[in-house]
Amino acid sequence: MNASIDSTANAVAAVASAETPRAKLPARRLSDLSGLWPFLRPYRGKILLAFVLLCAASATMLTVPLALRDLIDHGFVAGSAINSHFIGLFGVALLWGFLVAGRFYVVSWIGERVTADLRSAVYSRTLTQSPEFFETTKTGEVVSRLTADTTLVQTVVGSSISMGLRSSFQFVGGMVMLAVTSLKLFAIILVLLLVVVLPLIAVGRGVKRLSRESQDRIADTSAVAGEILNAIPTVQAFTHEQFEIDRYDRSVEQSFVSAIRRTQLRAGMSAGIITGVFGAIVFVLWLGAQSVVAGSMTAGDLASFIVYAGLTAGGVGVVAEVWGDVMRAAGATGRLMELLAAEPVIRKPAMPEKLPESRLASVRFEQVRFHYPSRPKTAALDGVSLDIREGETVALVGPSGAGKTTMFQLLLRFYDVAGGAIRINGIDIRKLDPAELRSHIGIVPQDAVIFSADAFENIRYGRADASDAEVIEAARTARADEFIVRLPEGYKTFLGERGVRLSGGQRQRIAIARAVLKNPPLLLLDEATSALDAESEALVQRGLEAAMQNRTTLIIAHRLSTVQRADRLVVMEDGRIVEIGTPAELKRNGGLYARLASLQLAS
Ligand SMILES: Nc1ncnc2c1ncn2[C@@H]1O[C@H](COP(=O)(O)OP(=O)(O)OP(=O)(O)O)[C@@H](O)[C@H]1O
Ligand SMILES: [Mg+2]
């Protein structure tokens, strides 16, 4: 009985919450849940089984009070079949137990399975999105959809819906049985419960508002902590520890205060519900007892009436609680479906062409115009034409923001050009499968990405099937071998998240080794702008030089030493090519390159 009262208290709060949408969720429509059907369909057999088990368990549960009534009315008479009554009751309990266990297992299985499928589907969808998608969607949001939203769906599919169904059966069945047992008492208890429950719904709304508030406060607290923990070196370098501790304390204090306010209201509400519901039941029991004394009702009827009343109240409680969950899950499903429906902007053509198996690539930019999707008004490239012969090394130079990295983004077809075309070995890259195109290109990005794995795995990212010997060979070429062997466990040394255990120059050499291992016909190098000390710069230089051997290379150069090794120089400014020529020619011409070169030489 206690349990049912407790769930009534939850219920009241839940009813209130179902009506006030959570600020962070978009409009929640129940129809959003239909998006789950493709994920549920493969398991229709199991769903049917769960439903049958559920119905059987509910029916069994509703017979318990009947058995109790018979026991009270006929079981205590001497000579009656008291033993068989108890055996019957025990049999019902046993059956009920097994049915409930079966339903629980099957339903939970469906919930876990559907969530796992949903997670995989959303993740694989997300990984195929173009960079444009990630410019508008925060990665944190995708992660939260993958974890929090799928967990909501799991709660609903894996328990709430079945709990809700069971409780609706319990509620409806209980009401019917109450009416059958005693129509008069049923009418009285109905009126009393309405009088008790309605005002409490208002209070419940307040509880829910406060509980959302305290949830938000907790989220604030973790946001504060998350940001600061990621920036510990900066915090300590500026000796802001005490400042940050105070900030966190204030935020924790706020969440404490709002939690306590909610608890006070909740406590008052529990008192109201327990006295109200128990009062009503006691009152009806008193009326019933009089009927029993007057002989118009049997003791067994009264006992089963009380049990049905408890079952019914518990049923309402759970249904209302589940309703809140279902609405939240509808919102979560809606957001997940949005992600699943997102089409990548860059797609494989229906009849992709093949690149020739040549070890060398030629590249041609033809009047390429391009602007980033988020900045439709400013051209990042404005009529760029450039021919790169097979095996040539071309250096791109120019001031920051000139559009150098953009050239690489377009070559990798992370974005499509707005005008003109890019050709590799004479084929327009839009006619290629992006995966095939990218398999022909090796890239060493401006900031090398290191995964939280060992050196072997990090270099092997360039070519998954490379043997250990090949990895070491590539590391030697990139001059990474010399520092890796001195790490505590050599190539098996864990490099830390985001490569925190490596220096900038070491990270770059790992990235170069990766590109060398891939051994692509076309190599794109985006030289790091971050200053390296002279020694590691020399090492990175030698690594690059080795990587560029016998390959078509396009290199974004920030250092004169790199520029000098190029066959030709392309000087860019404001999305346009302003000069092309050999380093010596351009120096003589006294244009932008000559100015840039003298600046760097001076420093
Ligand atoms: N994802 C993006 N969305 C919108 N604009 C962008 C994006 N990436 C770059 N830009 C803009 O495009 C222009 C060219 O950027 P790009 O990265 O090609 O410069 P860069 O020549 O590589 O400069 P740096 O030498 O500093 O690396 C810049 O004005 C930049 O602000
Ligand atoms: Mg750049």
XYZ file of C-alpha atoms and ligand atoms in Angstrom:
635
model
C 0.000 0.000 0.000
C 2.850 2.314 0.872
C 4.370 1.833 -2.530
C 1.210 2.820 -4.257
C 0.894 5.988 -2.228
C 4.445 6.893 -3.008
C 3.859 6.395 -6.676
C 0.727 8.504 -6.428
C 2.880 11.319 -5.130
C 5.239 10.869 -8.065
C 2.269 10.664 -10.335
C 0.918 13.989 -9.294
C 4.258 15.587 -9.968
C 4.557 13.748 -13.255
C 1.169 14.885 -14.497
C 2.217 18.423 -13.856
C 5.510 17.931 -15.654
C 3.916 16.434 -18.725
C 2.127 19.703 -19.257
C 5.072 22.031 -18.871
C 7.598 21.356 -21.624
C 11.273 21.421 -20.763
C 12.829 24.590 -22.031
C 15.713 22.776 -23.738
C 13.602 20.324 -25.709
C 11.843 21.314 -28.915
C 8.070 20.925 -29.158
C 7.275 17.376 -28.168
C 4.813 15.563 -30.277
C 3.751 12.074 -29.474
C 3.858 11.289 -33.197
C 7.651 11.715 -33.076
C 7.775 8.323 -31.420
C 6.704 6.739 -34.700
C 10.264 7.327 -35.888
C 11.224 4.419 -33.642
C 9.182 1.937 -35.629
C 11.927 1.035 -38.139
C 14.089 0.129 -35.141
C 11.344 -1.868 -33.437
C 10.116 -3.701 -36.523
C 12.877 -6.332 -36.645
C 11.812 -7.431 -33.155
C 8.037 -7.585 -33.692
C 7.951 -11.236 -32.576
C 9.539 -10.339 -29.256
C 7.192 -7.372 -28.850
C 4.177 -9.622 -29.346
C 5.574 -12.081 -26.822
C 6.072 -9.259 -24.301
C 2.508 -8.099 -24.834
C 1.087 -11.579 -24.258
C 3.159 -11.993 -21.089
C 2.018 -8.594 -19.898
C -1.672 -9.329 -20.410
C -1.345 -12.710 -18.709
C 0.505 -11.221 -15.724
C -2.087 -8.456 -15.307
C -4.959 -10.904 -15.444
C -3.242 -13.089 -12.861
C -2.665 -10.125 -10.577
C -6.316 -9.115 -10.715
C -7.409 -12.574 -9.524
C -5.385 -12.315 -6.304
C -7.959 -10.213 -4.392
C -10.691 -12.606 -5.553
C -8.766 -15.512 -4.105
C -8.333 -13.489 -0.927
C -12.074 -12.837 -0.727
C -12.909 -16.525 -1.058
C -10.336 -17.332 1.556
C -11.801 -14.852 4.054
C -15.435 -15.663 3.354
C -15.191 -19.440 3.097
C -11.705 -20.462 4.163
C -12.040 -19.872 7.892
C -15.070 -22.078 8.269
C -14.178 -25.348 10.003
C -14.093 -28.285 7.649
C -13.702 -26.166 4.545
C -10.883 -26.816 2.110
C -8.488 -24.404 3.808
C -5.424 -26.164 2.428
C -6.565 -26.099 -1.149
C -7.370 -22.393 -0.832
C -3.838 -21.625 0.266
C -2.308 -23.896 -2.338
C -4.389 -22.100 -4.954
C -3.238 -18.706 -3.716
C 0.372 -19.830 -3.747
C -0.050 -21.189 -7.267
C -1.342 -17.815 -8.436
C 1.626 -16.068 -6.849
C 4.033 -18.474 -8.528
C 2.466 -17.985 -11.965
C 2.387 -14.244 -11.511
C 6.063 -14.187 -10.538
C 7.136 -16.128 -13.620
C 5.017 -14.056 -15.958
C 6.407 -10.817 -14.538
C 9.985 -12.072 -14.764
C 9.449 -13.143 -18.379
C 7.930 -9.827 -19.362
C 10.685 -7.890 -17.606
C 13.377 -9.838 -19.419
C 11.827 -9.612 -22.885
C 10.959 -5.926 -22.586
C 14.374 -4.949 -21.231
C 16.013 -6.950 -24.016
C 14.021 -5.031 -26.621
C 14.943 -1.723 -24.968
C 18.666 -2.496 -24.888
C 18.685 -3.854 -28.438
C 16.803 -0.891 -29.907
C 19.050 1.585 -28.113
C 22.184 -0.144 -29.332
C 20.884 -0.153 -32.918
C 19.835 3.468 -32.632
C 23.243 4.528 -31.311
C 25.075 2.754 -34.128
C 22.760 4.212 -36.744
C 23.112 7.776 -35.474
C 26.874 7.472 -35.066
C 27.485 6.065 -38.529
C 25.220 8.707 -39.996
C 27.122 11.440 -38.206
C 30.528 10.212 -39.379
C 29.491 10.553 -43.018
C 28.433 14.191 -42.663
C 30.333 16.916 -44.479
C 32.281 19.538 -42.488
C 29.440 21.947 -43.189
C 27.275 19.918 -40.817
C 29.782 20.289 -37.994
C 29.990 24.029 -38.513
C 26.347 24.337 -37.512
C 26.050 21.397 -35.081
C 28.132 21.363 -31.924
C 29.945 18.084 -31.386
C 28.868 18.214 -27.734
C 25.301 18.200 -28.922
C 25.826 15.105 -31.065
C 27.464 13.345 -28.136
C 24.572 14.279 -25.878
C 22.101 12.966 -28.432
C 24.049 9.725 -28.635
C 24.050 9.239 -24.875
C 21.286 11.206 -23.158
C 18.625 11.034 -25.864
C 19.163 7.355 -26.583
C 19.016 6.644 -22.849
C 15.610 8.333 -22.682
C 14.432 6.169 -25.539
C 15.820 3.127 -23.760
C 13.907 3.968 -20.592
C 10.691 4.235 -22.499
C 11.052 1.221 -24.769
C 12.777 -0.936 -22.177
C 10.461 -0.258 -19.264
C 8.160 2.748 -19.234
C 5.799 1.596 -21.975
C 5.375 -1.839 -20.473
C 5.022 -0.351 -17.004
C 2.463 2.067 -18.368
C 0.487 -0.682 -20.089
C 0.586 -2.895 -17.041
C -0.557 -0.020 -14.862
C -3.339 0.971 -17.245
C -4.587 -2.611 -17.136
C -4.237 -2.493 -13.390
C -6.090 0.809 -13.233
C -8.920 -0.100 -15.583
C -9.246 -3.632 -14.205
C -9.133 -2.313 -10.654
C -11.875 0.257 -11.367
C -14.082 -2.371 -12.935
C -13.529 -4.772 -10.038
C -14.195 -1.994 -7.503
C -17.494 -1.183 -9.193
C -18.396 -4.860 -9.354
C -17.550 -5.413 -5.697
C -19.506 -2.462 -4.358
C -20.904 0.289 -6.542
C -21.754 2.496 -3.582
C -18.290 2.415 -2.001
C -16.730 2.850 -5.464
C -18.673 6.087 -6.038
C -17.720 7.426 -2.613
C -14.018 6.629 -2.957
C -13.943 8.184 -6.443
C -15.301 11.491 -5.177
C -12.974 11.504 -2.165
C -9.890 10.772 -4.242
C -10.719 13.550 -6.700
C -11.048 15.986 -3.811
C -7.644 14.922 -2.497
C -5.737 14.615 -5.765
C -6.793 17.706 -7.714
C -5.298 20.321 -5.376
C -2.158 18.252 -5.139
C -1.659 18.455 -8.904
C -1.189 22.185 -8.506
C 1.452 21.618 -5.838
C 3.056 18.954 -8.017
C 3.531 21.475 -10.776
C 5.527 23.626 -8.408
C 7.645 20.625 -7.414
C 8.379 19.869 -11.041
C 9.336 23.435 -11.822
C 11.721 23.482 -8.893
C 13.147 20.122 -9.820
C 13.861 21.313 -13.354
C 15.465 24.369 -11.874
C 17.737 22.303 -9.688
C 18.585 20.063 -12.688
C 19.619 23.150 -14.603
C 21.707 24.336 -11.675
C 23.482 20.984 -11.607
C 24.110 21.253 -15.348
C 25.575 24.734 -14.775
C 27.823 23.331 -12.085
C 29.200 20.656 -14.385
C 29.613 23.137 -17.187
C 31.736 25.319 -14.924
C 33.816 22.374 -13.760
C 34.185 20.920 -17.262
C 35.529 24.109 -18.729
C 37.958 24.742 -15.915
C 39.308 21.181 -15.739
C 40.182 21.440 -19.417
C 42.113 24.621 -18.788
C 43.981 23.751 -15.591
C 47.408 24.951 -16.818
C 45.970 28.371 -17.715
C 44.100 28.613 -14.407
C 47.227 27.781 -12.438
C 49.500 29.972 -14.512
C 47.261 32.941 -13.765
C 46.887 31.756 -10.124
C 43.131 31.810 -10.506
C 42.581 28.665 -8.409
C 40.840 30.425 -5.511
C 38.727 32.483 -7.896
C 37.577 29.332 -9.710
C 36.971 27.473 -6.437
C 34.742 30.316 -5.243
C 32.883 30.381 -8.536
C 32.262 26.647 -8.327
C 31.208 26.903 -4.668
C 28.650 29.560 -5.508
C 27.231 27.417 -8.236
C 27.101 24.334 -5.966
C 25.431 26.416 -3.260
C 22.755 27.564 -5.677
C 21.957 24.032 -6.699
C 21.766 23.055 -3.010
C 19.315 25.844 -2.258
C 17.036 25.009 -5.132
C 17.192 21.296 -4.282
C 16.170 22.042 -0.695
C 13.276 24.221 -1.799
C 12.031 21.405 -3.977
C 12.440 18.914 -1.149
C 10.383 21.058 1.227
C 7.504 21.245 -1.203
C 7.808 17.566 -1.952
C 7.754 16.696 1.760
C 4.613 18.761 2.300
C 3.022 17.103 -0.673
C 3.793 13.619 0.629
C 2.143 14.514 3.908
C -0.914 15.755 2.038
C -1.151 12.670 -0.118
C -0.634 10.164 2.645
C -3.166 11.746 4.997
C -5.589 12.429 2.161
C -5.466 9.004 0.513
C -5.262 7.065 3.749
C -7.997 9.217 5.214
C -10.258 8.450 2.279
C -9.505 4.750 2.504
C -10.037 4.670 6.252
C -13.323 6.498 5.798
C -14.500 4.020 3.157
C -13.286 1.151 5.299
C -15.363 2.515 8.158
C -18.438 2.716 5.912
C -17.687 -0.771 4.654
C -17.250 -2.123 8.186
C -20.717 -0.821 9.021
C -22.120 -2.558 5.953
C -20.397 -5.770 7.024
C -21.899 -5.449 10.525
C -25.300 -4.706 9.011
C -24.875 -7.821 6.868
C -25.148 -6.073 3.512
C -21.538 -6.911 2.624
C -19.202 -9.827 3.405
C -15.824 -9.350 5.101
C -14.170 -10.893 2.040
C -15.797 -8.341 -0.251
C -14.507 -5.537 1.925
C -10.980 -6.984 1.991
C -10.838 -7.431 -1.764
C -12.297 -3.932 -2.193
C -9.433 -2.427 -0.210
C -6.825 -4.336 -2.223
C -8.433 -3.265 -5.522
C -8.484 0.331 -4.307
C -4.747 0.101 -3.642
C -4.066 -1.452 -7.045
C -6.092 1.221 -8.805
C -4.369 4.084 -7.014
C -0.966 2.559 -7.767
C -2.006 2.189 -11.401
C -2.865 5.863 -11.786
C 0.402 6.788 -10.147
C 2.534 4.821 -12.544
C 0.574 5.814 -15.640
C 0.989 9.486 -14.857
C 4.682 9.055 -14.157
C 5.221 7.105 -17.349
C 3.389 9.766 -19.317
C 6.086 12.284 -18.455
C 8.781 9.829 -19.614
C 6.954 9.099 -22.842
C 6.669 12.782 -23.676
C 10.342 13.360 -22.994
C 11.269 10.340 -25.083
C 9.148 11.701 -27.918
C 11.258 14.855 -27.848
C 14.470 12.808 -27.756
C 13.315 10.619 -30.642
C 12.466 13.697 -32.662
C 15.992 15.004 -32.236
C 17.565 11.636 -33.070
C 15.426 11.350 -36.200
C 16.594 14.787 -37.280
C 20.174 13.516 -37.101
C 19.313 10.334 -38.972
C 17.546 12.264 -41.695
C 20.478 14.628 -42.296
C 21.851 13.949 -45.780
C 25.586 14.543 -46.251
C 26.111 17.413 -48.671
C 29.018 15.687 -50.434
C 27.806 12.436 -51.932
C 29.208 9.730 -54.139
C 28.057 10.113 -57.760
C 25.820 7.376 -59.155
C 28.500 6.263 -61.662
C 31.854 7.253 -60.128
C 34.904 7.355 -62.389
C 38.138 5.614 -61.412
C 41.467 7.326 -60.883
C 44.343 5.724 -62.834
C 46.690 3.570 -60.753
C 49.565 5.991 -61.353
C 51.990 6.731 -58.524
C 51.991 10.409 -59.454
C 49.142 12.860 -59.627
C 48.608 16.043 -61.591
C 46.323 18.702 -60.168
C 44.477 21.434 -61.987
C 42.434 24.269 -60.505
C 40.298 25.900 -63.211
C 38.853 29.292 -62.338
C 37.842 28.005 -58.909
C 35.474 30.180 -56.947
C 34.331 29.257 -53.461
C 32.829 30.687 -50.301
C 32.241 28.874 -47.035
C 28.558 27.976 -46.443
C 28.504 30.014 -43.240
C 29.828 33.106 -45.062
C 27.964 33.300 -48.357
C 28.989 36.910 -48.962
C 32.789 36.658 -48.718
C 34.654 34.647 -51.332
C 37.352 32.456 -49.790
C 38.699 31.701 -53.286
C 38.021 33.995 -56.193
C 38.977 32.688 -59.630
C 41.972 30.520 -58.740
C 43.671 28.759 -61.669
C 46.714 26.579 -61.100
C 48.389 23.677 -62.878
C 50.570 21.278 -60.934
C 52.544 18.770 -62.959
C 53.197 15.187 -61.912
C 55.982 14.961 -59.370
C 56.199 18.711 -58.867
C 56.560 20.371 -55.485
C 54.553 23.568 -55.272
C 54.601 25.835 -52.244
C 51.653 28.035 -51.364
C 52.565 31.162 -49.482
C 50.663 34.237 -48.462
C 49.385 36.144 -45.469
C 47.117 34.547 -42.876
C 43.558 34.138 -44.145
C 44.627 34.207 -47.820
C 42.833 30.920 -48.581
C 45.713 28.444 -48.517
C 44.105 25.861 -46.236
C 40.896 26.352 -48.190
C 42.670 25.000 -51.309
C 43.339 21.767 -49.395
C 39.775 21.515 -48.126
C 38.524 21.717 -51.686
C 41.076 19.210 -52.990
C 39.892 16.720 -50.387
C 36.353 17.622 -51.434
C 35.186 18.570 -47.989
C 33.265 21.276 -49.831
C 32.228 21.634 -53.436
C 33.423 24.576 -55.507
C 30.892 27.261 -56.357
C 32.365 27.858 -59.792
C 35.067 26.320 -61.996
C 36.474 22.849 -61.384
C 39.289 20.914 -59.746
C 40.802 18.040 -61.696
C 43.121 15.287 -60.578
C 44.824 13.451 -63.429
C 42.351 15.218 -65.689
C 39.222 13.956 -63.891
C 36.828 16.410 -62.244
C 36.866 15.416 -58.576
C 33.067 15.683 -58.412
C 32.927 12.653 -60.710
C 34.901 10.530 -58.209
C 33.814 8.638 -55.142
C 35.064 10.910 -52.311
C 36.565 7.860 -50.585
C 38.570 6.966 -53.705
C 39.717 10.570 -54.083
C 40.844 10.774 -50.474
C 42.656 7.453 -50.666
C 44.933 9.082 -53.259
C 45.765 12.019 -51.019
C 47.927 12.147 -47.924
C 47.588 15.134 -45.646
C 49.703 16.514 -42.856
C 47.448 19.125 -41.250
C 48.420 22.387 -39.610
C 47.794 20.961 -36.144
C 48.546 17.270 -36.118
C 45.832 15.138 -34.567
C 47.063 12.435 -32.220
C 44.636 9.786 -30.975
C 44.769 8.403 -27.441
C 46.636 5.262 -28.443
C 50.254 4.148 -28.759
C 52.714 5.321 -31.417
C 52.206 2.187 -33.524
C 48.477 2.720 -33.774
C 48.804 6.435 -34.332
C 51.072 5.989 -37.327
C 49.088 3.022 -38.597
C 46.137 5.368 -38.966
C 47.734 6.156 -42.343
C 47.214 2.595 -43.579
C 45.379 0.125 -41.365
C 46.958 -3.033 -42.802
C 50.593 -1.887 -42.466
C 52.937 -4.267 -40.633
C 55.012 -3.142 -37.639
C 58.094 -3.104 -39.845
C 56.390 -0.819 -42.352
C 55.286 1.507 -39.563
C 58.847 1.742 -38.250
C 60.143 2.329 -41.774
C 57.690 5.220 -42.220
C 58.655 6.653 -38.850
C 62.333 6.532 -39.877
C 61.564 8.388 -43.105
C 59.659 11.053 -41.181
C 62.452 11.336 -38.559
C 59.967 10.280 -35.908
C 61.794 7.045 -35.110
C 64.587 8.849 -33.268
C 62.318 10.217 -30.548
C 59.866 7.306 -30.443
C 62.571 4.753 -29.579
C 63.588 6.938 -26.651
C 60.043 6.930 -25.201
C 59.611 4.672 -22.129
C 58.016 1.822 -24.058
C 59.151 2.730 -27.555
C 56.483 2.317 -30.188
C 54.120 0.885 -27.588
C 54.131 4.116 -25.560
C 50.701 5.601 -24.998
C 50.766 9.125 -26.385
C 48.012 10.582 -24.183
C 44.757 12.182 -25.125
C 45.244 14.675 -27.987
C 48.938 13.822 -27.832
C 49.509 15.801 -24.618
C 52.632 13.752 -23.918
C 54.394 14.942 -27.076
C 55.993 18.202 -28.113
C 54.646 20.156 -31.071
C 57.478 19.035 -33.361
C 57.040 15.406 -32.313
C 53.337 15.519 -33.040
C 54.082 16.845 -36.501
C 56.575 14.115 -37.224
C 53.997 11.480 -36.233
C 51.571 13.109 -38.671
C 54.235 13.069 -41.396
C 54.972 9.399 -40.703
C 51.290 8.683 -41.089
C 51.240 10.329 -44.510
C 54.433 8.527 -45.551
C 52.925 5.197 -44.556
C 49.865 5.921 -46.660
C 52.223 6.521 -49.600
C 49.746 8.575 -51.651
C 50.317 9.949 -55.176
C 49.435 13.423 -53.928
C 50.744 14.827 -50.679
C 49.308 17.917 -48.997
C 51.390 19.498 -46.275
C 50.054 22.345 -44.182
C 53.090 23.573 -42.361
C 52.482 24.414 -38.743
C 52.501 28.120 -37.957
C 53.475 27.495 -34.356
C 57.107 28.318 -33.717
C 59.347 25.318 -33.253
C 62.803 25.597 -31.797
C 65.572 25.487 -34.382
C 66.487 21.885 -33.704
C 63.019 20.388 -33.975
C 62.338 22.585 -36.966
C 65.349 21.080 -38.685
C 64.098 17.597 -37.792
C 60.599 18.301 -39.092
C 62.140 19.784 -42.242
C 64.123 16.643 -42.898
C 61.038 14.551 -42.286
C 59.068 16.616 -44.779
C 61.816 16.486 -47.350
C 61.895 12.701 -47.223
C 58.128 12.543 -47.461
C 58.088 14.727 -50.585
C 60.433 12.459 -52.562
C 58.952 11.114 -55.815
C 55.543 12.565 -55.198
C 53.394 15.428 -56.317
C 53.402 17.729 -53.323
C 51.465 20.818 -52.485
C 52.843 22.473 -49.408
C 51.582 25.478 -47.502
C 54.830 27.042 -46.401
C 55.396 29.465 -43.579
C 59.153 29.077 -43.426
C 61.613 30.317 -45.983
C 63.621 27.124 -45.683
C 60.617 25.135 -46.895
C 59.866 27.599 -49.666
C 63.380 27.318 -51.032
C 62.938 23.600 -51.679
C 59.871 24.064 -53.867
C 59.998 23.898 -57.655
C 57.507 26.712 -57.901
C 55.913 29.204 -55.579
C 52.302 30.308 -55.616
C 51.658 33.517 -53.703
C 48.087 34.046 -52.560
C 46.304 37.052 -51.155
C 42.608 37.519 -50.384
C 41.537 34.332 -52.151
C 43.461 35.094 -55.350
C 46.789 34.005 -56.816
C 48.912 37.102 -57.161
C 52.282 35.660 -58.211
C 53.631 32.381 -59.571
C 57.272 31.545 -60.228
C 60.470 30.016 -58.866
C 61.664 31.435 -55.530
C 64.546 33.240 -57.210
C 62.284 34.824 -59.849
C 59.802 36.093 -57.331
C 62.489 37.545 -55.143
C 63.827 39.506 -58.069
C 60.369 40.785 -59.022
C 60.028 42.559 -55.688
C 56.323 41.713 -55.258
C 54.384 40.419 -52.282
C 56.662 37.397 -51.882
C 59.756 39.540 -51.782
C 58.147 41.615 -49.003
C 57.069 38.546 -47.038
C 60.506 36.981 -47.451
C 62.375 40.035 -46.247
C 60.045 40.266 -43.237
C 60.757 36.715 -42.219
C 64.465 36.999 -42.887
C 64.580 40.109 -40.743
C 62.957 38.315 -37.811
N 34.963 26.822 -41.908
C 34.988 28.090 -42.266
N 33.845 28.797 -42.337
C 33.857 30.082 -42.706
N 34.949 30.754 -43.058
C 36.132 30.105 -43.017
C 36.207 28.744 -42.610
N 37.496 28.361 -42.669
C 38.189 29.440 -43.082
N 37.374 30.499 -43.295
C 37.749 31.828 -43.784
O 38.247 31.703 -45.100
C 39.379 32.528 -45.306
C 40.566 31.691 -45.770
O 40.942 30.811 -44.723
P 42.119 29.776 -44.822
O 42.004 28.842 -43.693
O 42.162 29.185 -46.169
O 43.387 30.730 -44.588
P 44.931 30.360 -44.628
O 45.468 31.023 -45.832
O 45.124 28.903 -44.491
O 45.488 31.128 -43.324
P 46.612 30.664 -42.253
O 47.927 30.955 -42.872
O 46.368 31.554 -41.084
O 46.381 29.222 -41.960
C 39.642 33.237 -43.980
O 39.126 34.534 -44.086
C 38.865 32.431 -42.966
O 38.355 33.274 -41.952
Mg 45.794 27.661 -42.890
